[in-house]
Coordinates of C-alpha atoms in Angstrom, one line a residue:
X1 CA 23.1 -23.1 -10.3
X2 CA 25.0 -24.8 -13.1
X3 CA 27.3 -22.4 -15.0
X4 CA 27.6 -24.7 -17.8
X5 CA 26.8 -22.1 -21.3
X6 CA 26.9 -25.2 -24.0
X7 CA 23.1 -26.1 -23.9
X8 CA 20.1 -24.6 -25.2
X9 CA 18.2 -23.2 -22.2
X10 CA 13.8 -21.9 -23.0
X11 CA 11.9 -20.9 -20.5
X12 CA 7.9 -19.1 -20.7
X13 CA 9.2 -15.2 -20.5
X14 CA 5.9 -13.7 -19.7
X15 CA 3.3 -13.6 -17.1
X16 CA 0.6 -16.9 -17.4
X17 CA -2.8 -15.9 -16.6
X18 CA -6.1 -17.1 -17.8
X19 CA -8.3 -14.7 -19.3
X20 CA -5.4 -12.4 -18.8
X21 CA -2.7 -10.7 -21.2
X22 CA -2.6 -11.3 -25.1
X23 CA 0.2 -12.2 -26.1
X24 CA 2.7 -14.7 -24.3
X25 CA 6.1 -15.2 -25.2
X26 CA 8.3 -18.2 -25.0
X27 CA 12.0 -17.9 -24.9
X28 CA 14.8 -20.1 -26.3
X29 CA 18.7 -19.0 -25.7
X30 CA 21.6 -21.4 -26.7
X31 CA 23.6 -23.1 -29.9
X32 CA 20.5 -25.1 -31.4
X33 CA 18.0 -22.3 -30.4
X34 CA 17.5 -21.5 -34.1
X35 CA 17.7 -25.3 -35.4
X36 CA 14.6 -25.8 -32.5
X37 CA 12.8 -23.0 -34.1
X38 CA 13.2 -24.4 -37.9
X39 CA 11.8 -27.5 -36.6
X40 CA 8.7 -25.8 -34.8
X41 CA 7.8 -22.5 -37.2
X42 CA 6.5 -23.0 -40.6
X43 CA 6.9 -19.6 -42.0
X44 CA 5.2 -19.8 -45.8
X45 CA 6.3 -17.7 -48.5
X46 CA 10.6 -18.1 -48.0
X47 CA 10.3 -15.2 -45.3
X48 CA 13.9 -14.2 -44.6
X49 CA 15.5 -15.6 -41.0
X50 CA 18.2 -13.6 -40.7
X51 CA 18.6 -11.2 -37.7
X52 CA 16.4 -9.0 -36.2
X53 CA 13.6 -10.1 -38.0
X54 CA 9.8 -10.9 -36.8
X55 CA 8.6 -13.9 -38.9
X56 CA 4.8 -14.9 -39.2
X57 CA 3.6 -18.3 -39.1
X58 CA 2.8 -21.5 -37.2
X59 CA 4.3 -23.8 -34.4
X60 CA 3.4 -27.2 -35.1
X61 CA 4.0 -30.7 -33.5
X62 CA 6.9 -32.4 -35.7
X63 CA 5.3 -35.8 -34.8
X64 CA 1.9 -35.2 -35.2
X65 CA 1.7 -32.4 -37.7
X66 CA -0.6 -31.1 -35.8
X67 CA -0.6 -27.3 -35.5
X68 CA -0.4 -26.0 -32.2
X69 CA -0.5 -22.0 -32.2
X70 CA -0.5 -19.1 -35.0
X71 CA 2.1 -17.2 -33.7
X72 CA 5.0 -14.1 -34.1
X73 CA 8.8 -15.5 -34.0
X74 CA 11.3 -13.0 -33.6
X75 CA 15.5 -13.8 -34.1
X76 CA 17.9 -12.3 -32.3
X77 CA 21.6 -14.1 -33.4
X78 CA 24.3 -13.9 -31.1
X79 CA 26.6 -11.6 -30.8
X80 CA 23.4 -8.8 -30.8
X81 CA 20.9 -10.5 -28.2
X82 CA 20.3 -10.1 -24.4
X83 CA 22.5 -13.3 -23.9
X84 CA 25.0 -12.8 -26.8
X85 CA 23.9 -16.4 -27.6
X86 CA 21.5 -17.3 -30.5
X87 CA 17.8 -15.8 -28.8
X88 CA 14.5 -16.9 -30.3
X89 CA 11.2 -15.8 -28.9
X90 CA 7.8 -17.7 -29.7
X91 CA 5.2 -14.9 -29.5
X92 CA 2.3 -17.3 -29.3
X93 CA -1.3 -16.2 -28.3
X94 CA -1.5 -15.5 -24.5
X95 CA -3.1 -17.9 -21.8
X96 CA -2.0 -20.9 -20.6
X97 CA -2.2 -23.9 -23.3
X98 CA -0.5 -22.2 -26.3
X99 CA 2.6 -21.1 -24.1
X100 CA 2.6 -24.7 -22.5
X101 CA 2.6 -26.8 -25.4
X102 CA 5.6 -24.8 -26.9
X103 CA 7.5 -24.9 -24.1
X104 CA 7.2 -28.8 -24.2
X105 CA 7.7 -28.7 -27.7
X106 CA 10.9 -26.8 -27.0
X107 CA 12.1 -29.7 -24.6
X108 CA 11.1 -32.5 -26.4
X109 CA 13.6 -31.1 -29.1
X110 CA 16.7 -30.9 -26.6
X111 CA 16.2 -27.6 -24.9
X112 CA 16.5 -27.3 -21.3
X113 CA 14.3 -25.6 -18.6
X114 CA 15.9 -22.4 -17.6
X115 CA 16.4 -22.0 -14.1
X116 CA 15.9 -18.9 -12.5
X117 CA 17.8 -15.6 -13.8
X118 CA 19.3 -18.0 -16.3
X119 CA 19.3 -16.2 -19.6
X120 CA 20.6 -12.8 -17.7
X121 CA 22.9 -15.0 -15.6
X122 CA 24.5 -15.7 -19.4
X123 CA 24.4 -12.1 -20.1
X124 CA 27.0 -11.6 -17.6
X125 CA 29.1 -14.3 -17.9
X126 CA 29.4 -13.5 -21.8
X127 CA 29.9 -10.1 -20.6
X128 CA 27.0 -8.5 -21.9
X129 CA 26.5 -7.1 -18.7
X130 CA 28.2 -6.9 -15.3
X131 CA 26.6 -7.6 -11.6
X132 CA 25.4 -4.5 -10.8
X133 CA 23.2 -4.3 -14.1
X134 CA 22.0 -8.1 -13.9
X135 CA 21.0 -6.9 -10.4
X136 CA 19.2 -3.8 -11.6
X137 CA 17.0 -6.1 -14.1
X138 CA 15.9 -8.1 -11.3
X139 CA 14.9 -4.4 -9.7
X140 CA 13.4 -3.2 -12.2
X141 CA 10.6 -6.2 -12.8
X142 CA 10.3 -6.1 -9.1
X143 CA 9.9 -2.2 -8.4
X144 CA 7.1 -1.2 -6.8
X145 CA 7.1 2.5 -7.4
X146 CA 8.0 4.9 -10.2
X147 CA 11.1 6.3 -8.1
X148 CA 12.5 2.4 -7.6
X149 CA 11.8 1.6 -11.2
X150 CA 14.0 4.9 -12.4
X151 CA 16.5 3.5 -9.9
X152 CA 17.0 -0.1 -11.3
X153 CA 16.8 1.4 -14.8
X154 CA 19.7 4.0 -14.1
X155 CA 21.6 0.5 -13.0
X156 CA 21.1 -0.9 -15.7
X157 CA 22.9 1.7 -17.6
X158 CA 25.7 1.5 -15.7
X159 CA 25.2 4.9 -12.9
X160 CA 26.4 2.2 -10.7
X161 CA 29.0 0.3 -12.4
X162 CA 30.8 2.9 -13.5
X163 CA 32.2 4.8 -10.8
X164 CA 32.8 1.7 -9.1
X165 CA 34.9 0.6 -11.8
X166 CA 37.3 4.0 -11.9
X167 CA 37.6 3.6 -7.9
X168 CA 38.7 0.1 -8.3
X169 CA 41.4 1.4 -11.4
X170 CA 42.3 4.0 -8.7
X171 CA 43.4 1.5 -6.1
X172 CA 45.1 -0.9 -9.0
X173 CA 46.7 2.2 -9.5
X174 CA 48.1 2.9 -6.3
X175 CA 48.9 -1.0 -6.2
X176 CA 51.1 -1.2 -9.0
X177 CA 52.7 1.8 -7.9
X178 CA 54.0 -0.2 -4.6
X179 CA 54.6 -3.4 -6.4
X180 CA 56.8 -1.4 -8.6
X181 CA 58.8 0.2 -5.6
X182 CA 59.1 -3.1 -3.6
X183 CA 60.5 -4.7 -7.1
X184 CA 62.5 -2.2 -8.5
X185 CA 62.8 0.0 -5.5
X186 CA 67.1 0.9 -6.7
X187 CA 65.8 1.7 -10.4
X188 CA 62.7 3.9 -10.1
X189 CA 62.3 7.6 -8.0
X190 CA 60.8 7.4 -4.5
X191 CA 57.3 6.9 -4.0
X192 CA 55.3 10.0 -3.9
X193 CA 53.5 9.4 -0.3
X194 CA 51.6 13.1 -0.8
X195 CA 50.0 11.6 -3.6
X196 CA 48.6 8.6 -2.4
X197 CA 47.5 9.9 0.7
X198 CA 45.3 12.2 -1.6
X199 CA 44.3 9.3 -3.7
X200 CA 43.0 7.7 -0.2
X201 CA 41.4 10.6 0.8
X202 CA 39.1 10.7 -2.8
X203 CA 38.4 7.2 -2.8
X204 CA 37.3 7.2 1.1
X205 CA 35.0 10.0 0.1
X206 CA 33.7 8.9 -2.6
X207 CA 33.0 5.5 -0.9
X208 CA 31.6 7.3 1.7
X209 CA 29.1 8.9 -0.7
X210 CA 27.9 5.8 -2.5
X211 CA 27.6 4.0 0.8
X212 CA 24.9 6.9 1.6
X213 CA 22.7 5.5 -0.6
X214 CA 22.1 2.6 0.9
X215 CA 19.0 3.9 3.3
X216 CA 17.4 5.0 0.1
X217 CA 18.0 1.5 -1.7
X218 CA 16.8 0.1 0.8
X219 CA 13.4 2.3 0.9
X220 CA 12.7 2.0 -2.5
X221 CA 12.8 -1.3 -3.0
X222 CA 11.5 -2.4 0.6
X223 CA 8.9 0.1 1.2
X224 CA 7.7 1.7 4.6
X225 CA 6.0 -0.2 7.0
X226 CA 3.2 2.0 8.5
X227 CA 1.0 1.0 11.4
X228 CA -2.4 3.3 12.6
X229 CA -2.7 2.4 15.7
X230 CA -4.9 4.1 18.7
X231 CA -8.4 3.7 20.5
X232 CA -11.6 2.0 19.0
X233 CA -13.8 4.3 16.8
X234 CA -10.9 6.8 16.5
X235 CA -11.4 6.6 13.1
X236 CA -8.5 4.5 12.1
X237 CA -10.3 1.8 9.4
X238 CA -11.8 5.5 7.8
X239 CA -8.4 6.9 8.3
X240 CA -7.4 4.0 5.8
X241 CA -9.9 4.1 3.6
X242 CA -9.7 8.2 2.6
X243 CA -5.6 7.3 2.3
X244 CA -6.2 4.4 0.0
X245 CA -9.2 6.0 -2.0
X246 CA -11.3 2.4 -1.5
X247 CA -13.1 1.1 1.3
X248 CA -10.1 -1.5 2.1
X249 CA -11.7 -1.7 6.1
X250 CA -15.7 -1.6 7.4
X251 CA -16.3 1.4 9.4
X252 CA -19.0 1.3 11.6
X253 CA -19.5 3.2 14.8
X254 CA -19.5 0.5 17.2
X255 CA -16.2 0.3 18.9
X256 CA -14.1 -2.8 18.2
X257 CA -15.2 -3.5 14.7
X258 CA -12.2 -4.3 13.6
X259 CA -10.5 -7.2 14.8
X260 CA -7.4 -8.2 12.5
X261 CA -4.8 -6.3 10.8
X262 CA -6.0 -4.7 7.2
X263 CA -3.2 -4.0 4.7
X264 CA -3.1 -1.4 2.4
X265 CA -0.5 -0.6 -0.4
X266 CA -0.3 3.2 -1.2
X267 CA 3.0 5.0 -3.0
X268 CA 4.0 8.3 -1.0
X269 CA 6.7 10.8 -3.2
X270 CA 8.0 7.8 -4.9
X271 CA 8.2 5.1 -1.6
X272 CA 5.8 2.0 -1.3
X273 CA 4.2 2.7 2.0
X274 CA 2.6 -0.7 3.4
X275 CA -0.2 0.7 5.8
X276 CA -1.8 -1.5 8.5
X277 CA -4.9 -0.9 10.1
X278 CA -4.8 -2.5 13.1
X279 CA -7.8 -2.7 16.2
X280 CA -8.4 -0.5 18.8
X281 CA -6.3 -1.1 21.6
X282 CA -8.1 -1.4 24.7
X283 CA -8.7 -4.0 27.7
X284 CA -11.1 -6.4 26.4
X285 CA -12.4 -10.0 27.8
X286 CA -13.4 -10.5 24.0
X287 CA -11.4 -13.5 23.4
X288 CA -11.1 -12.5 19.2
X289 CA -10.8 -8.8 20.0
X290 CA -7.8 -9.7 22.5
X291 CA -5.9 -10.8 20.1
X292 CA -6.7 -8.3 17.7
X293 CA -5.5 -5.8 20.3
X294 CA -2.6 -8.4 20.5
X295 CA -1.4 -7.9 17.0
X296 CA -2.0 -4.0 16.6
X297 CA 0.5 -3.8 19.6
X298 CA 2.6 -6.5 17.2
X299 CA 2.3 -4.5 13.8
X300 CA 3.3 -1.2 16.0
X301 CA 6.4 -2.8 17.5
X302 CA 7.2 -3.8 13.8
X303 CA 6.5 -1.1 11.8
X304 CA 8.9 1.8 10.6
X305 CA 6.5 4.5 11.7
X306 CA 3.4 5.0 13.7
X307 CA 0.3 6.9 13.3
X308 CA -1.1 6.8 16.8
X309 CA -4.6 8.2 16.0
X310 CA -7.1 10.2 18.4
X311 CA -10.6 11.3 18.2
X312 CA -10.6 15.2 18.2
X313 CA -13.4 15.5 20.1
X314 CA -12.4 12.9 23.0
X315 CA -9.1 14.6 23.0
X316 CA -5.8 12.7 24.8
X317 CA -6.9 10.3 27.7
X318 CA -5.3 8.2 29.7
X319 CA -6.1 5.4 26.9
X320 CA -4.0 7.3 24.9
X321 CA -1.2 7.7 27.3
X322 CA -0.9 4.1 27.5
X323 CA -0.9 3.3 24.4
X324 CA 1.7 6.2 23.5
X325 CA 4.3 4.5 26.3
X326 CA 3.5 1.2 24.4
X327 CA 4.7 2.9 21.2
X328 CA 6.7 5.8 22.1
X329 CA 10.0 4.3 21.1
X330 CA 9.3 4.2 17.0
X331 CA 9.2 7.1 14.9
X332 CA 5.7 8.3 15.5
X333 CA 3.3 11.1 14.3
X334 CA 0.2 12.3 16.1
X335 CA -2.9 12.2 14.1
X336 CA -6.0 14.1 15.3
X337 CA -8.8 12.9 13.7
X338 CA -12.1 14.4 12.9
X339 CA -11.5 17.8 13.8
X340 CA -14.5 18.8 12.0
X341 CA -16.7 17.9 14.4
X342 CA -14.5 19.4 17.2
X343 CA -15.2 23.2 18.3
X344 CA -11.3 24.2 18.1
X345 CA -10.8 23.2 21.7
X346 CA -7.0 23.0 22.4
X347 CA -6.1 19.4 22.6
X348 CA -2.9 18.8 25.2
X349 CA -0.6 15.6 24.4
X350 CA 3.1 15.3 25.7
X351 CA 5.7 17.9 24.7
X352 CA 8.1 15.2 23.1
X353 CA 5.7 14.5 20.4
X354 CA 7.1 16.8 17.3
X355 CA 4.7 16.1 14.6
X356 CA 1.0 16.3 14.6
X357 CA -1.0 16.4 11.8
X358 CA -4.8 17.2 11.9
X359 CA -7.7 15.5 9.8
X360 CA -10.9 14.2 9.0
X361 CA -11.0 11.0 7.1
X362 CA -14.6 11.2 6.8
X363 CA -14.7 14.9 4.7
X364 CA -11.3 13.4 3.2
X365 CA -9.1 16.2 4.3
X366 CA -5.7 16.0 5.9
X367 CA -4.5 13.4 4.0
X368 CA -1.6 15.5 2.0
X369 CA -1.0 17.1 5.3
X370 CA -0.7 13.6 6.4
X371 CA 2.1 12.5 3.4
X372 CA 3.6 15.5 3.2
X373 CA 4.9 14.9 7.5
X374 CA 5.5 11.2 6.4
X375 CA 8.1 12.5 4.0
X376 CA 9.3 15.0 6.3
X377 CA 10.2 12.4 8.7
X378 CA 11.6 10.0 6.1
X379 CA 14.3 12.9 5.3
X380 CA 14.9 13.6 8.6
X381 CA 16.1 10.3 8.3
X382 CA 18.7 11.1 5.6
X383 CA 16.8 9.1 3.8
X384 CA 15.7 11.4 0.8
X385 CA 12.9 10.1 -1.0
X386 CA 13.6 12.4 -4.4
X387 CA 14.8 10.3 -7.3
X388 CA 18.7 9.1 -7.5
X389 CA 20.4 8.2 -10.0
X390 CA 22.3 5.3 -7.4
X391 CA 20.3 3.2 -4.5
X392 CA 22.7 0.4 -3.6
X393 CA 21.2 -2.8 -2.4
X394 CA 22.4 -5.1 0.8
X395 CA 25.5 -6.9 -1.0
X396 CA 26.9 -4.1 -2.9
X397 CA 26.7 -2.0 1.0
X398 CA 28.6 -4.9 2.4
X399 CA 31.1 -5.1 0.0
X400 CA 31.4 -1.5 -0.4
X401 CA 31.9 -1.3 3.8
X402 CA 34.9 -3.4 3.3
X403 CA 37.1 -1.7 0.9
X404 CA 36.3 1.4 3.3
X405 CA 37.6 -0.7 6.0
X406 CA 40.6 -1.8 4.0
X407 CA 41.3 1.9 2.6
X408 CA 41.1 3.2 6.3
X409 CA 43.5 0.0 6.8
X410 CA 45.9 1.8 4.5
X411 CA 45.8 5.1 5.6
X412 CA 46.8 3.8 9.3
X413 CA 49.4 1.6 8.0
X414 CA 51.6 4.3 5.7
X415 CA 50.8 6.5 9.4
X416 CA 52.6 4.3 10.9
X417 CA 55.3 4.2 8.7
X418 CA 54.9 0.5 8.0
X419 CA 57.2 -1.5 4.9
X420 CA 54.9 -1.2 1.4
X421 CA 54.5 -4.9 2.0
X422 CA 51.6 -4.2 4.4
X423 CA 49.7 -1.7 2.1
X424 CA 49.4 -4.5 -0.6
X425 CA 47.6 -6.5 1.6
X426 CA 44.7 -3.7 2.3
X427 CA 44.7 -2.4 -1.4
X428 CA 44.3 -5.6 -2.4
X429 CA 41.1 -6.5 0.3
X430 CA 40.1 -3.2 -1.5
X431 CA 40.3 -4.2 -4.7
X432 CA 38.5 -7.7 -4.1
X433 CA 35.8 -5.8 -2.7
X434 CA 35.3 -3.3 -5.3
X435 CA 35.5 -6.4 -7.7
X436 CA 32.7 -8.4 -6.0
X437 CA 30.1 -5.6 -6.5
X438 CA 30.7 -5.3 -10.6
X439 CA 31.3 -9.0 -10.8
X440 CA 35.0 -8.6 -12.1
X441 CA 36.1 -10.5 -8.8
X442 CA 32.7 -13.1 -8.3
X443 CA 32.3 -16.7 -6.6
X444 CA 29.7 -19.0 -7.8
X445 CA 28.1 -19.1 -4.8
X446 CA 27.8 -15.7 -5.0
X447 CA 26.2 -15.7 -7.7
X448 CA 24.1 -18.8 -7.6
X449 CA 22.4 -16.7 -4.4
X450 CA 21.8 -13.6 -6.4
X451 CA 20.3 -15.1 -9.8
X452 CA 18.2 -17.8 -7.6
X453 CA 15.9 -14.8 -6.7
X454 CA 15.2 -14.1 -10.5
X455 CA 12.1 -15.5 -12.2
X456 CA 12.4 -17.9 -14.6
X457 CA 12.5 -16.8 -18.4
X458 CA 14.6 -13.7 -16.8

């Protein structure tokens, strides 16, 4: 990804579907962004571009005079835009020929194509914003659930940022402190070790407590992988269906009627929970059906937690022993299904299994019994699903492990009562690993792989 700010970058900013969405919106961001726009808008009766201000008019070919779109254009002059460049934003009917033309229209007058992340890529480099927010935008458009959304937004205000940033001045800190004493060691008092030790201490801990948050991060924006698996005509595909509130799977009672794995996306106290239907596991000579049985054993082995199903009524065979030493080493709750048609008879399964549930998918019932042991399990986990305020992601967890390692590093070198010259190396590992997660210490490679997941006009 080029880092080079001097040219006018436009890109379409909002979603391009037919028939779909009324208003799209084309983005320009650069030195001659306004100059474009003169060029294209004709706004009649001397309206007033200055700042902040929504215009009314048309976008027309400067060739051609041909008028392309009524449309909206709003200016946002630098320093006081997303960028901190000069932003201007072509409101233009939505669909896909309007947006189109303007974007070509855009080029053909010296603008480039954004590429991905682009215009928040500049936000941070003009320092509108540092890594951990530019991260949280890319969050917050791909959230999947009201809890992950609050997450990314409470990035993007900095819940993240900031207590990196005073752990970071903490270690600078304690580094200038020992660059000072290894300088001017005759002309200033001894170094108070006590001090520093205590410093380590609260920075370990409170490393310790953002690192925590990874699991969660990681749930949020991931999701749970949930696989029903179990016996044909358990009631697995009706297990679905009541969960999802829409006949996502055919439910018929013949045994084996599904063959392939069904996907369902459902959100469970905030978590996107991905559940897979899969078919009935059982010996079979049906060629199809074997490797339908094939992937359900697949989708088990894969998911984050099991559902292994069983038909109230039928009660645990040695079907379902099989398939329970087949799945036995996930996370796994026992779902007895249709107990309404079962006369209270006591049902035995092996003593290991700690969570049972009870339902009937087809009288709908169970199902909050259902999330509410999913949840259970999930914080069991230390994994809380309750809304945070912090969720780190993958990169900010690695770098964060390192300046743990490097404090720890620290700590065992003023225990051995080694020169000051070894703790600057480890404070300042800390430091360049504090740095990498706010962007303050940042490679471009680094950064070309986080802003190359962005969409473009982002």
């Amino acid at each position: 990804m080029s880092l080079i700010q001097g040219e006018t970058i436009v890109a379409i900013a909002t979603a391009i579907v037919p028939s779909q969405g009324s208003v799209g919106i084309v983005r320009l961001s650069g030195v001659t962004a306004v100059a474009i726009a003169k060029i294209l808008f004709n706004a009649p009766r001397k309206q007033n571009w200055s700042t902040h201000r929504i215009l009314y008019g048309y976008i027309s070919n400067p060739n051609t005079k041909q008028v392309v779109d009524e449309a909206l254009l709003l200016l946002m002059l630098q320093p006081r835009s997303y960028t901190r460049e000069d932003v201007v934003e072509f409101h233009c009917h939505g669909g896909i020929i309007a947006v189109q033309e303007v974007l070509q229209l855009c080029i053909a007058q010296g603008a480039r194509l954004a590429q991905p992340g682009e215009f928040t890529l500049r936000a941070f480099l003009n320092g509108r914003i540092d890594l951990t927010q530019a991260e949280s935008v890319a969050e917050l458009v791909n959230a999947q659930s009201k809890a992950a959304s609050q997450v990314a937004l409470a990035g993007l205000q900095g819940k993240l940022s900031s207590p990196i940033r005073n752990l970071r001045a903490v270690c600078l800190d304690i580094l200038a402190e020992v660059e000072a004493r290894i300088d001017f060691e005759d002309d200033l008092p001894p170094l108070d070790e006590v001090k520093i030790r205590q410093q380590l201490d609260y920075l370990l801990q409170q490393v310790t407590v953002i690192l925590a948050t990874a699991e969660q991060g990681e749930l949020l924006r991931s999701g749970l992988k949930v696989a029903i698996v179990g016996c044909p005509n358990v009631g697995k595909s009706s297990l679905l269906n009541a969960w999802s509130k829409c006949d996502r799977a055919i439910v018929t009672e013949l045994p084996g009627t599904t063959r392939d794995v069904i996907e369902s996306t459902l959100v469970v106290g905030g978590i996107p929970v991905k559940v897979l239907d899969t078919a009935g596991i059982r010996e079979t000579i049906d060629t199809v059906e074997k490797i339908g049985v094939e992937r359900s054993l697949y989708s088990a082995t894969a998911a984050d937690l099991v559902l292994l199903t069983i038909d109230a009524v039928v009660g645990w065979t040695t079907a379902e022993q099989e398939i329970y030493e087949k799945v036995n080493h996930k996370p796994l709750i026992l779902v007895i299904n249709k107990v309404d048609l079962a006369s209270n008879q006591k049902i035995t399964y092996p003593n290991e299994i700690a969570t049972v549930v009870n339902t009937s998918a087809a009288q709908n019932q169970g199902i909050d019994s259902l999330e509410t042991a999913i949840l259970s399990l999930v914080s069991q986990g230390r994994i809380t699903a309750a809304d945070s305020d912090m969720a780190i992601n993958q990169r900010q967890a690695a770098a964060l492990t390192r300046a743990k390692v490097a404090l720890k590093q620290v700590q065992q070198t003023i225990a051995n009562q080694l020169p000051l010259d070894f703790w600057t190396i480890d404070l300042r590992e800390a430091i360049q690993a504090l740095g990498e997660i706010t962007g303050e210490e940042v490679t471009e490679s680094v950064l070309e792989r986080i802003f190359s997941r962005f969409c473009i006009g982002k």
